[in-house]
Amino acid sequence: MNRVVNVKWPAGPATSVPLRYGLAVVSVAAALGLSLALTHFHIPQTFGAFALSAIAVTFWYAGTAPGILAAVLSSIVRDYLFEPTTSTESRLLFDLVFLVFALLMTQVVRGRNDLQLRVAERTAELTQLNDNLKREIAKHNQVEAELRLSEAYLAEAQRLSHTGSWAWSPPPGDIRYWSEECFRVQGFDPKGGQPSFEEFLQSVHPDDQARIVEVIESAVREKEEFEFDYRIIHPGGEIRDARSFGHPVLGPTGDLVEYVGTIIDVTERRQAEKERERLREAQADLAHVSRITTMGELTASLAHEVNQPITAAVNGASTCVRWLTREDPDLGEAREAALGVIRNAKRAADIINRIRSISKKGESKRQLADVNELIQEMNALLRSETNRHSISVRTELDPELPKVMADSVQVQQVMMNLIMNSIDAMKSVDRTRELAIQSRRAEDRQLMISVSDTGVGLPPQPTNQIFDAFFTTKSHGLGMGLRISRSIVESHGGRLWAADNSPHGATFSFTLPIPVEALEFRAKPSDAHTNV
Amino acid sequence: MSCHKESKLVAIVDDDDSVRGTLQELLRSAGFYSQAFESAEAFLGSGHQRETACLITDIRMPGMSGLELQATLNAERCKIPTIFITAHGDEEMRFQALREGAVEFLPKPFDDEVLIETIRAALNR
């Protein structure tokens, strides 16, 4: 690397020319003065020594040219002031001494200058190195600060999510890393230092220890990931639910180096799940009670509905017997009548099954359901009830309706509640009693089911109040029907609302979301169409 | 205005398809000529009431009920011997029907012998 080193010429020779040559004159003059003074005190022959000093000083401080001037001046002064009488050889000898001395000084000064230059170069290099080092240190400090910040964020994230991270080498290795959150989750004191695997195992609920060891050993054997749920007994005796996940890290040759993984405290999550489950059960119980209550009110109508096909079957059987017991039995007619018996008996069984499935207390199960089919079934079941009150039923069902993900019994319960409310609202009115049930696609990937009537309309209270628990205008029922209907619809991701009709009656509508698959299925043909 | 009593037509009024159909078949196997209507309104609109010798009707139907049909026919001075068949008739309803001139009040499902005998009696009146 070629570094440009900026070196200043050392200050050695005096900067200004008159000063440098002046130093030559002054120093020789001083040597002369001193020598003359000493001669006065009877100390002769000192000029030579003083002159050499003057030459040396001039060379050192003023440079080569003034030094030579000082040597020449010294020669002249000596020759003409101190030794005018001596021989030419003797004078030449002294001049030679000055010359040699001058040459020597030239070398000394050059050596000094070289040395100064090298020192300056070295100093510049070192200064630069020093600067670089300072920059490196600054950079390092910044990186370290960033790292510390990132670590702080990570620790915070771990704390918030109750997720600790660890690294562990299988035996003969041990735990290599144990994050702050691991200490907290596992109930260890951070001051106690990084725990051993044995200590970890000791903090696990005794009933879970053997299982954990088995899971880990099997994973290590297969060099596979592992995951297990376990309970931790904290020092205070509190039992926490946790889940650990480990991922194997393999070396370049495929050997197992270590596992890195997490420990998550799932206690709160578990409790919330349990609470939700309990709530779901309570809602299902309530919905069931409400269904049974409504079915109880419908007993007479339902009995009638079952009685119709039974009557038809009995008629058919009687007919069959008559054809067989005639003087001239007609087997063909008898057979037709017998087939009718089968048909009607099955129809009776179907109705009973429908009633049973609605009355049954089952787990909520969501599956693809045809809403139109549900409407028609419910209609058939409630036909006697509408007949009883001379209500005509009109249905407007969109035949293109996509299926929805729903609990059929619950959706039918909503329909039953709405239809029963409509029937109640029309019982006492003297005009045309008409119940209209409509199904259609609505915006926002929803389908909408509406039940309209020509009854007394909504009560004067704010519309939303009718959805409150125990709100009822009837002398019968729990006052839970609309409340339960709304919670059923909302649990399916839909909405239930009511509006007054003009001029009479009310309309209750609810939506159910269309599953994404059903949308895609329907979107394809139209896409193809627009591309043509 | 009065009704013809010479014909042997038995009219059936019931909103339930299968009950209506099987009842008609039963009457055919017993040798009667019958016609079936899905509502009281359809029967009244058909004009057959004037030649009906016996009427078998359900009570609870959408629109006009069997009892209302009986009252309408009475008002028209068209007294047809009427047999009521119903799945949920109470005593009061039965009493009202018989007072208005019903010849029989049968709960569903009914014994075919009783029905046939009643029709026969009605036709021979």
XYZ file of C-alpha atoms in Angstrom:
657
model
C 0.000 0.000 0.000
C 1.456 3.322 -1.006
C 0.827 5.806 1.618
C 1.526 9.409 0.898
C 3.306 10.629 3.927
C 3.452 14.369 4.274
C 6.766 15.130 5.863
C 7.852 18.638 6.775
C 11.524 19.424 6.451
C 12.939 19.468 9.962
C 13.440 22.872 11.348
C 17.266 22.400 11.514
C 18.617 25.302 9.368
C 17.255 28.692 10.238
C 14.504 29.645 7.892
C 15.626 33.039 6.662
C 18.795 33.323 4.534
C 20.256 36.529 6.157
C 19.778 34.973 9.589
C 21.544 31.750 8.527
C 24.544 33.531 7.019
C 24.397 36.088 9.867
C 24.820 33.191 12.317
C 28.061 32.257 10.458
C 29.435 35.785 10.791
C 28.230 36.237 14.383
C 29.551 32.883 15.604
C 33.013 33.470 14.027
C 32.993 36.986 15.434
C 32.120 35.589 18.855
C 34.985 33.041 18.565
C 37.311 35.906 17.627
C 36.086 38.050 20.533
C 36.486 35.275 23.095
C 39.926 34.369 21.758
C 41.124 38.025 21.866
C 39.769 38.374 25.382
C 41.591 35.261 26.532
C 44.832 36.481 24.879
C 44.407 39.602 26.976
C 44.385 37.357 30.048
C 47.540 35.628 28.692
C 45.825 32.514 27.489
C 47.070 32.271 23.883
C 46.154 30.075 20.940
C 42.426 29.535 21.709
C 40.955 30.829 18.414
C 41.248 27.436 16.646
C 39.071 25.695 19.246
C 36.503 28.510 19.366
C 36.420 28.657 15.550
C 35.688 24.908 15.340
C 32.848 25.399 17.808
C 31.541 28.341 15.739
C 31.691 26.232 12.549
C 29.941 23.328 14.310
C 27.174 25.593 15.707
C 26.662 27.218 12.273
C 26.494 23.875 10.508
C 24.045 22.489 13.102
C 21.702 25.428 13.223
C 22.135 27.198 9.841
C 23.023 24.454 7.373
C 25.845 23.515 5.041
C 26.400 26.776 3.078
C 26.580 29.085 6.123
C 28.808 26.425 7.815
C 31.271 26.580 4.931
C 31.140 30.383 5.143
C 31.974 30.112 8.847
C 34.938 27.802 7.992
C 36.217 30.219 5.345
C 35.789 33.209 7.658
C 37.586 31.314 10.459
C 40.481 30.510 8.054
C 40.813 34.140 7.007
C 40.626 35.486 10.571
C 43.220 32.986 11.789
C 45.552 33.616 8.854
C 45.489 37.359 9.029
C 44.857 38.197 12.672
C 46.533 35.459 14.727
C 49.297 33.946 12.609
C 50.509 36.536 10.048
C 54.025 35.448 10.610
C 53.778 31.688 10.298
C 54.698 29.766 7.211
C 52.414 29.081 4.323
C 52.490 25.301 5.086
C 51.412 25.863 8.610
C 48.526 28.068 7.450
C 47.489 25.527 4.809
C 47.529 22.809 7.460
C 45.134 24.811 9.602
C 42.919 25.551 6.567
C 42.878 21.807 5.873
C 41.772 21.133 9.451
C 38.888 23.595 9.024
C 38.006 22.019 5.640
C 38.001 18.456 7.000
C 35.986 19.575 9.987
C 33.563 21.332 7.668
C 33.162 18.155 5.564
C 32.641 16.123 8.712
C 29.973 18.521 9.871
C 28.285 18.294 6.471
C 27.907 14.524 7.043
C 26.757 15.019 10.602
C 24.110 17.520 9.520
C 22.973 15.249 6.661
C 22.758 12.320 9.065
C 20.787 14.389 11.466
C 18.462 15.542 8.677
C 17.917 11.961 7.492
C 17.124 10.891 11.006
C 14.709 13.746 11.462
C 13.004 12.853 8.168
C 12.651 9.213 9.213
C 11.299 10.189 12.584
C 8.792 12.472 10.891
C 7.772 9.732 8.484
C 7.375 7.237 11.281
C 5.460 9.747 13.349
C 3.086 10.400 10.429
C 2.597 6.675 9.953
C 1.919 6.178 13.615
C -0.461 9.109 13.677
C -2.406 7.597 10.810
C -2.416 4.204 12.453
C -3.649 5.827 15.575
C -6.437 7.579 13.667
C -7.444 4.325 12.016
C -7.461 2.611 15.327
C -9.640 5.321 16.806
C -12.048 4.964 13.909
C -12.103 1.181 14.359
C -12.790 1.579 18.029
C -15.596 4.034 17.334
C -17.082 1.641 14.831
C -16.731 -1.239 17.235
C -18.425 0.767 19.949
C -21.283 1.581 17.629
C -21.697 -2.048 16.607
C -21.568 -3.036 20.234
C -24.205 -0.469 21.116
C -26.413 -1.691 18.295
C -25.879 -5.265 19.390
C -26.757 -4.399 22.939
C -29.924 -2.643 21.754
C -30.882 -5.573 19.564
C -30.264 -7.901 22.485
C -32.421 -5.717 24.680
C -35.215 -5.806 22.115
C -34.880 -9.571 21.830
C -34.965 -9.980 25.594
C -38.059 -7.755 25.725
C -39.721 -9.805 22.986
C -38.874 -12.983 24.876
C -40.301 -11.512 28.055
C -43.507 -10.368 26.353
C -44.063 -13.693 24.605
C -42.904 -15.769 27.570
C -40.486 -17.474 25.203
C -36.964 -18.297 26.277
C -34.232 -19.581 23.977
C -31.515 -22.117 24.715
C -28.726 -24.161 23.160
C -27.849 -27.630 24.384
C -25.261 -30.180 23.362
C -26.275 -33.798 23.902
C -24.169 -35.792 26.402
C -21.336 -35.567 27.170
C -22.232 -31.923 26.485
C -24.650 -29.850 28.482
C -26.663 -26.631 28.283
C -24.529 -24.065 26.437
C -26.860 -21.112 26.381
C -29.847 -20.206 28.520
C -31.618 -16.906 27.856
C -32.862 -14.595 30.561
C -36.461 -15.553 29.831
C -35.566 -19.245 30.225
C -34.598 -18.492 33.811
C -37.936 -16.787 34.392
C -40.082 -19.438 32.682
C -38.295 -22.331 34.346
C -38.258 -20.607 37.723
C -34.479 -20.427 38.104
C -32.556 -17.667 39.851
C -30.425 -15.860 37.227
C -27.755 -15.367 39.909
C -27.359 -19.123 40.089
C -25.743 -19.092 36.659
C -26.452 -21.265 33.651
C -28.210 -24.437 34.817
C -27.221 -27.955 33.863
C -29.585 -30.294 32.043
C -29.931 -32.233 35.274
C -31.072 -29.088 37.093
C -33.542 -28.377 34.295
C -34.995 -31.870 34.647
C -35.257 -31.446 38.422
C -37.554 -28.442 37.942
C -39.924 -30.438 35.738
C -43.013 -32.065 37.261
C -41.999 -35.630 38.295
C -44.783 -37.145 36.189
C -43.379 -35.487 33.055
C -39.667 -36.173 33.544
C -39.472 -39.685 32.103
C -41.510 -38.704 29.059
C -39.295 -35.698 28.330
C -36.125 -37.766 28.586
C -37.611 -40.322 26.234
C -38.641 -37.697 23.671
C -35.231 -36.044 23.735
C -33.270 -39.293 23.594
C -35.272 -40.504 20.641
C -34.809 -37.180 18.817
C -31.066 -37.205 19.470
C -30.830 -40.768 18.127
C -32.616 -39.775 14.924
C -31.063 -36.270 14.798
C -34.569 -34.927 14.522
C -36.543 -32.026 15.906
C -38.399 -32.482 19.152
C -41.337 -30.846 20.828
C -42.971 -31.580 24.134
C -45.414 -30.129 26.630
C -44.555 -30.311 30.279
C -45.260 -28.842 33.664
C -42.773 -26.870 35.709
C -42.794 -26.728 39.482
C -41.568 -23.272 40.483
C -39.641 -22.836 43.731
C -42.833 -21.462 45.382
C -44.669 -24.676 44.431
C -46.676 -23.056 41.607
C -47.227 -25.366 38.642
C -46.842 -23.787 35.201
C -47.612 -25.254 31.775
C -44.774 -25.038 29.261
C -43.852 -26.234 25.822
C -40.351 -26.763 24.495
C -39.206 -27.044 20.936
C -35.707 -28.129 19.797
C -34.059 -28.020 16.410
C -30.881 -30.068 15.689
C -27.776 -28.286 14.365
C -25.617 -30.609 12.287
C -21.911 -30.233 11.527
C -20.424 -30.292 7.999
C -20.166 -34.092 8.155
C -23.730 -34.494 9.319
C -22.848 -35.111 12.940
C -25.101 -33.682 15.615
C -23.439 -30.605 17.119
C -26.161 -29.215 19.309
C -29.834 -28.393 19.643
C -31.152 -24.856 19.648
C -34.680 -24.257 20.782
C -37.278 -22.487 22.852
C -39.207 -22.809 26.065
C -42.635 -21.174 26.099
C -44.799 -20.562 29.141
C -48.282 -21.482 27.903
C -50.081 -21.381 31.275
C -52.203 -18.295 30.499
C -52.927 -19.512 26.985
C -54.068 -22.900 28.338
C -56.285 -21.246 30.907
C -57.809 -18.963 28.293
C -58.458 -21.990 26.092
C -60.117 -23.800 28.968
C -62.235 -20.738 29.710
C -63.243 -20.470 26.083
C -64.107 -24.151 26.042
C -66.247 -23.771 29.159
C -67.977 -20.775 27.628
C -68.621 -22.699 24.432
C -70.110 -25.550 26.429
C -72.287 -23.189 28.433
C -73.507 -21.549 25.230
C -74.201 -24.929 23.672
C -76.130 -25.979 26.805
C -78.166 -22.815 26.728
C -78.835 -23.183 23.009
C -79.943 -26.741 23.648
C -82.301 -25.740 26.455
C -83.724 -23.050 24.221
C -84.192 -25.536 21.365
C -85.935 -27.989 23.630
C -88.195 -25.236 24.951
C -89.179 -24.187 21.434
C -89.704 -27.799 20.410
C -91.877 -28.188 23.505
C -94.069 -25.319 22.340
C -94.285 -27.023 18.973
C -95.245 -30.460 20.278
C -98.792 -30.362 18.906
C -97.649 -29.205 15.467
C -94.795 -31.649 15.325
C -97.110 -34.486 16.311
C -99.404 -33.443 13.494
C -96.481 -33.364 11.087
C -95.536 -36.930 12.037
C -99.146 -38.011 12.016
C -99.694 -37.054 8.370
C -97.387 -39.658 6.790
C -98.527 -42.217 9.354
C -102.124 -41.575 8.328
C -101.089 -41.915 4.683
C -99.287 -45.187 5.477
C -102.299 -46.555 7.325
C -104.519 -45.530 4.379
C -102.132 -47.309 2.024
C -102.077 -50.467 4.154
C -105.886 -50.489 4.352
C -106.055 -50.059 0.581
C -103.602 -52.899 0.089
C -105.655 -55.242 2.273
C -108.838 -54.299 0.421
C -107.294 -55.134 -2.966
C -106.055 -58.472 -1.615
C -109.232 -59.537 0.154
C -111.599 -58.822 -2.732
C -113.334 -61.753 -4.328
C -111.062 -61.093 -7.236
C -107.743 -59.944 -5.661
C -105.809 -57.334 -7.636
C -102.117 -57.917 -6.878
C -100.926 -54.995 -9.033
C -103.042 -52.467 -7.119
C -102.092 -54.107 -3.818
C -98.416 -53.785 -4.719
C -98.778 -50.085 -5.587
C -100.526 -49.449 -2.291
C -97.825 -51.356 -0.371
C -95.085 -49.265 -2.042
C -96.967 -46.167 -0.892
C -96.914 -47.534 2.662
C -93.119 -47.845 2.504
C -92.750 -44.327 1.120
C -94.908 -42.762 3.799
C -93.408 -44.747 6.649
C -89.982 -43.507 5.552
C -91.275 -39.983 5.421
C -92.516 -40.300 8.993
C -89.126 -41.644 10.056
C -87.385 -38.731 8.308
C -89.463 -36.209 10.188
C -88.799 -37.938 13.482
C -85.075 -37.957 12.735
C -85.171 -34.256 11.957
C -86.932 -33.527 15.221
C -84.476 -35.715 17.070
C -81.434 -34.048 15.522
C -82.712 -30.643 16.569
C -83.608 -31.798 20.084
C -80.397 -33.718 20.538
C -77.629 -32.192 22.573
C -74.615 -32.703 20.403
C -71.207 -31.131 20.022
C -71.152 -28.264 17.635
C -69.807 -29.518 14.350
C -69.226 -27.327 11.329
C -69.549 -28.738 7.868
C -70.547 -27.564 4.416
C -74.266 -26.984 4.522
C -76.856 -26.059 1.922
C -78.815 -23.193 3.448
C -81.751 -23.662 1.070
C -82.058 -27.272 2.171
C -82.017 -26.184 5.822
C -84.740 -23.636 5.126
C -86.916 -26.193 3.367
C -86.505 -28.759 6.131
C -87.416 -26.210 8.761
C -90.374 -25.127 6.665
C -91.642 -28.668 6.446
C -91.275 -29.113 10.177
C -93.145 -25.913 10.962
C -95.831 -26.352 8.295
C -98.456 -27.527 10.768
C -97.703 -24.591 13.009
C -98.132 -22.081 10.179
C -101.243 -23.919 8.994
C -102.670 -23.801 12.475
C -102.518 -20.021 12.377
C -103.606 -19.791 8.741
C -100.281 -18.321 7.701
C -99.233 -18.702 4.101
C -95.520 -19.301 3.587
C -93.639 -17.987 0.581
C -90.014 -18.863 -0.104
C -87.637 -17.092 -2.474
C -84.492 -19.182 -2.532
C -81.536 -18.378 -4.753
C -80.769 -21.709 -6.498
C -77.150 -20.603 -7.118
C -76.443 -20.181 -3.424
C -72.970 -21.462 -2.430
C -72.705 -23.748 0.581
C -71.542 -22.388 3.910
C -69.437 -23.799 6.733
C -71.983 -24.131 9.497
C -73.481 -26.185 12.280
C -76.742 -27.187 10.551
C -78.666 -27.731 13.778
C -77.667 -24.325 15.129
C -78.509 -22.532 11.883
C -81.874 -24.290 11.849
C -82.356 -23.212 15.429
C -81.899 -19.594 14.329
C -84.398 -20.100 11.493
C -86.824 -21.796 13.874
C -86.557 -18.905 16.365
C -87.127 -16.300 13.677
C -90.049 -18.163 12.107
C -91.627 -18.798 15.520
C -91.293 -15.078 16.321
C -92.985 -14.233 13.035
C -95.796 -16.673 13.733
C -96.266 -15.134 17.180
C -96.306 -11.665 15.643
C -99.056 -12.644 13.188
C -101.267 -14.761 15.479
C -103.387 -11.849 16.556
C -103.490 -9.710 13.416
C -106.577 -9.745 11.233
C -105.044 -9.009 7.845
C -103.267 -11.344 5.449
C -100.795 -13.454 7.341
C -97.809 -14.034 5.169
C -94.408 -15.357 6.068
C -91.684 -14.819 3.466
C -88.334 -16.588 3.699
C -85.639 -15.403 1.358
C -82.080 -16.552 0.682
C -79.637 -14.654 -1.499
C -76.037 -13.607 -1.888
C -75.096 -10.374 -0.177
C -72.022 -8.202 -0.479
C -68.724 -8.931 1.243
C -68.699 -12.672 0.615
C -71.778 -13.262 2.727
C -75.075 -14.830 2.059
C -78.207 -13.495 3.641
C -81.330 -15.197 4.963
C -84.372 -13.038 5.711
C -87.608 -13.896 7.467
C -90.370 -11.319 6.892
C -93.878 -11.241 8.278
C -97.003 -9.115 8.203
C -97.364 -9.193 11.980
C -97.477 -6.528 14.677
C -93.957 -5.269 13.930
C -91.115 -4.653 16.366
C -91.827 -3.595 19.945
C -91.436 0.132 20.678
C -88.156 -0.424 22.556
C -84.867 0.329 20.761
C -84.367 -2.440 18.196
C -81.196 -3.730 19.787
C -82.909 -4.432 23.106
C -84.894 -7.269 21.592
C -81.613 -9.175 21.309
C -80.960 -8.889 25.061
C -81.309 -11.934 27.256
C -84.725 -12.415 28.860
C -86.334 -9.814 26.623
C -89.766 -11.084 25.728
C -93.174 -9.767 24.788
C -94.699 -13.232 24.986
C -96.396 -15.042 27.808
C -94.447 -18.172 26.907
C -90.793 -18.902 26.165
C -87.559 -18.021 27.924
C -86.883 -14.710 26.240
C -83.595 -16.187 25.109
C -84.430 -16.996 21.490
C -83.052 -13.874 19.820
C -80.133 -13.612 22.227
C -79.116 -17.182 21.427
C -79.787 -16.723 17.722
C -77.509 -13.713 17.653
C -74.715 -15.514 19.480
C -75.048 -18.492 17.109
C -74.901 -16.260 14.031
C -71.966 -14.284 15.407
C -70.062 -17.433 16.304
C -70.414 -18.346 12.622
C -68.954 -14.965 11.621
C -72.268 -13.443 10.556
C -74.681 -10.752 11.759
C -78.324 -10.788 12.853
C -80.521 -7.715 12.802
C -84.144 -6.632 12.659
C -86.080 -3.944 10.836
C -89.688 -2.836 10.651
C -91.559 -3.532 7.444
C -93.717 -1.037 5.655
C -96.646 -0.907 6.178
C -96.798 -3.893 8.544
C -94.626 -6.467 10.158
C -90.920 -6.960 10.642
C -87.979 -8.533 8.844
C -85.241 -10.399 10.640
C -82.121 -11.017 8.570
C -78.876 -12.789 9.221
C -75.720 -13.329 7.222
C -73.302 -16.227 7.042
C -69.838 -15.949 5.473
C -69.178 -17.883 2.287
C -66.051 -20.030 2.653
C -63.100 -18.983 0.487
C -63.054 -22.287 -1.453
C -66.673 -21.780 -2.494
C -65.786 -18.310 -3.770
C -62.831 -19.558 -5.783
C -64.946 -22.297 -7.257
C -67.492 -19.773 -8.377
C -64.952 -17.170 -9.502
C -63.242 -19.411 -12.052
C -65.901 -19.619 -14.803
C -66.497 -15.857 -14.749
C -62.733 -15.202 -14.895
C -62.467 -17.390 -17.937
C -65.355 -15.528 -19.410
C -63.788 -12.114 -19.077
C -60.561 -13.362 -20.592
C -62.241 -14.452 -23.815
C -130.022 -22.511 -3.657
C -129.576 -26.146 -2.785
C -127.300 -29.004 -3.697
C -127.901 -32.062 -5.813
C -128.110 -35.152 -3.729
C -128.438 -37.743 -6.450
C -124.730 -37.974 -7.315
C -122.356 -40.387 -5.636
C -119.303 -38.109 -5.724
C -117.125 -38.117 -2.620
C -114.974 -34.972 -2.264
C -111.727 -35.002 -0.311
C -110.149 -31.763 0.976
C -106.722 -32.087 2.608
C -103.573 -29.991 2.181
C -101.263 -32.975 2.641
C -100.490 -34.583 -0.728
C -99.874 -38.074 0.609
C -102.929 -38.163 2.866
C -105.069 -36.849 0.020
C -103.635 -39.322 -2.505
C -103.853 -42.410 -0.298
C -107.355 -41.512 0.806
C -108.428 -41.332 -2.814
C -106.820 -44.731 -3.460
C -108.550 -46.202 -0.427
C -111.933 -44.990 -1.658
C -111.215 -46.362 -5.121
C -110.386 -49.800 -3.668
C -113.731 -49.645 -1.834
C -115.523 -48.818 -5.050
C -116.238 -45.123 -4.523
C -115.808 -42.332 -7.019
C -113.909 -39.444 -5.426
C -112.301 -36.144 -6.273
C -109.524 -34.511 -4.192
C -108.813 -30.833 -3.480
C -105.757 -29.360 -1.753
C -107.696 -26.571 -0.055
C -111.168 -25.462 0.930
C -110.842 -22.578 -1.519
C -110.014 -24.986 -4.376
C -113.064 -27.075 -3.570
C -115.397 -24.077 -3.395
C -113.910 -22.730 -6.601
C -114.389 -25.990 -8.471
C -118.175 -25.849 -8.422
C -118.284 -29.539 -7.470
C -119.889 -28.813 -4.136
C -123.274 -28.993 -5.846
C -122.774 -32.595 -6.927
C -120.908 -33.804 -3.866
C -122.750 -36.487 -1.932
C -120.170 -36.738 0.833
C -117.323 -34.460 1.909
C -114.229 -35.644 3.742
C -112.159 -32.721 4.965
C -109.172 -31.971 7.156
C -109.706 -29.281 9.745
C -106.363 -27.506 9.997
C -105.239 -26.203 6.617
C -103.525 -23.066 5.392
C -106.150 -20.534 4.419
C -109.705 -21.611 5.112
C -110.076 -24.342 7.750
C -112.385 -27.343 7.498
C -114.804 -25.813 10.012
C -114.907 -22.560 8.036
C -115.598 -24.578 4.892
C -118.509 -26.287 6.646
C -119.863 -22.922 7.774
C -119.544 -21.506 4.256
C -121.361 -24.465 2.736
C -124.102 -24.171 5.400
C -124.411 -20.489 4.580
C -124.818 -21.416 0.938
C -127.585 -23.829 2.028
C -125.492 -26.613 0.604
C -125.568 -29.125 3.420
C -123.203 -31.900 2.431
C -122.791 -34.834 4.847
C -119.308 -34.071 6.114
C -116.720 -36.314 7.718
C -113.927 -34.456 9.506
C -110.530 -36.069 9.720
C -107.961 -34.363 11.914
C -104.746 -35.108 13.711
C -105.484 -32.801 16.590
C -109.068 -32.303 17.206
C -110.139 -31.471 20.724
C -113.562 -32.112 22.194
C -114.686 -28.546 21.662
C -113.807 -28.702 17.997
C -115.551 -32.061 17.660
C -118.656 -30.724 19.381
C -118.738 -27.649 17.132
C -118.370 -29.792 14.000
C -121.127 -32.206 14.978
C -123.427 -29.306 15.940
C -122.927 -27.797 12.503
C -124.099 -31.076 10.958
C -121.014 -33.209 10.632
C -121.740 -36.914 10.328
C -118.477 -38.084 11.769
C -115.317 -36.740 13.390
C -112.345 -39.106 12.883
C -108.902 -38.669 14.388
C -105.989 -39.398 12.046
C -105.001 -42.138 11.420
C -108.480 -43.632 11.185
C -109.941 -47.102 10.792
C -110.867 -47.621 7.149
C -113.930 -49.725 8.032
C -115.401 -46.890 10.078
C -114.728 -44.402 7.292
C -116.165 -46.595 4.551
C -119.282 -47.371 6.604
C -119.812 -43.704 7.357
C -119.466 -42.779 3.679
C -121.827 -45.529 2.704
C -124.384 -44.318 5.241
C -123.986 -40.757 3.999
C -124.477 -41.758 0.394
C -127.580 -43.759 1.205
C -129.255 -41.061 3.190
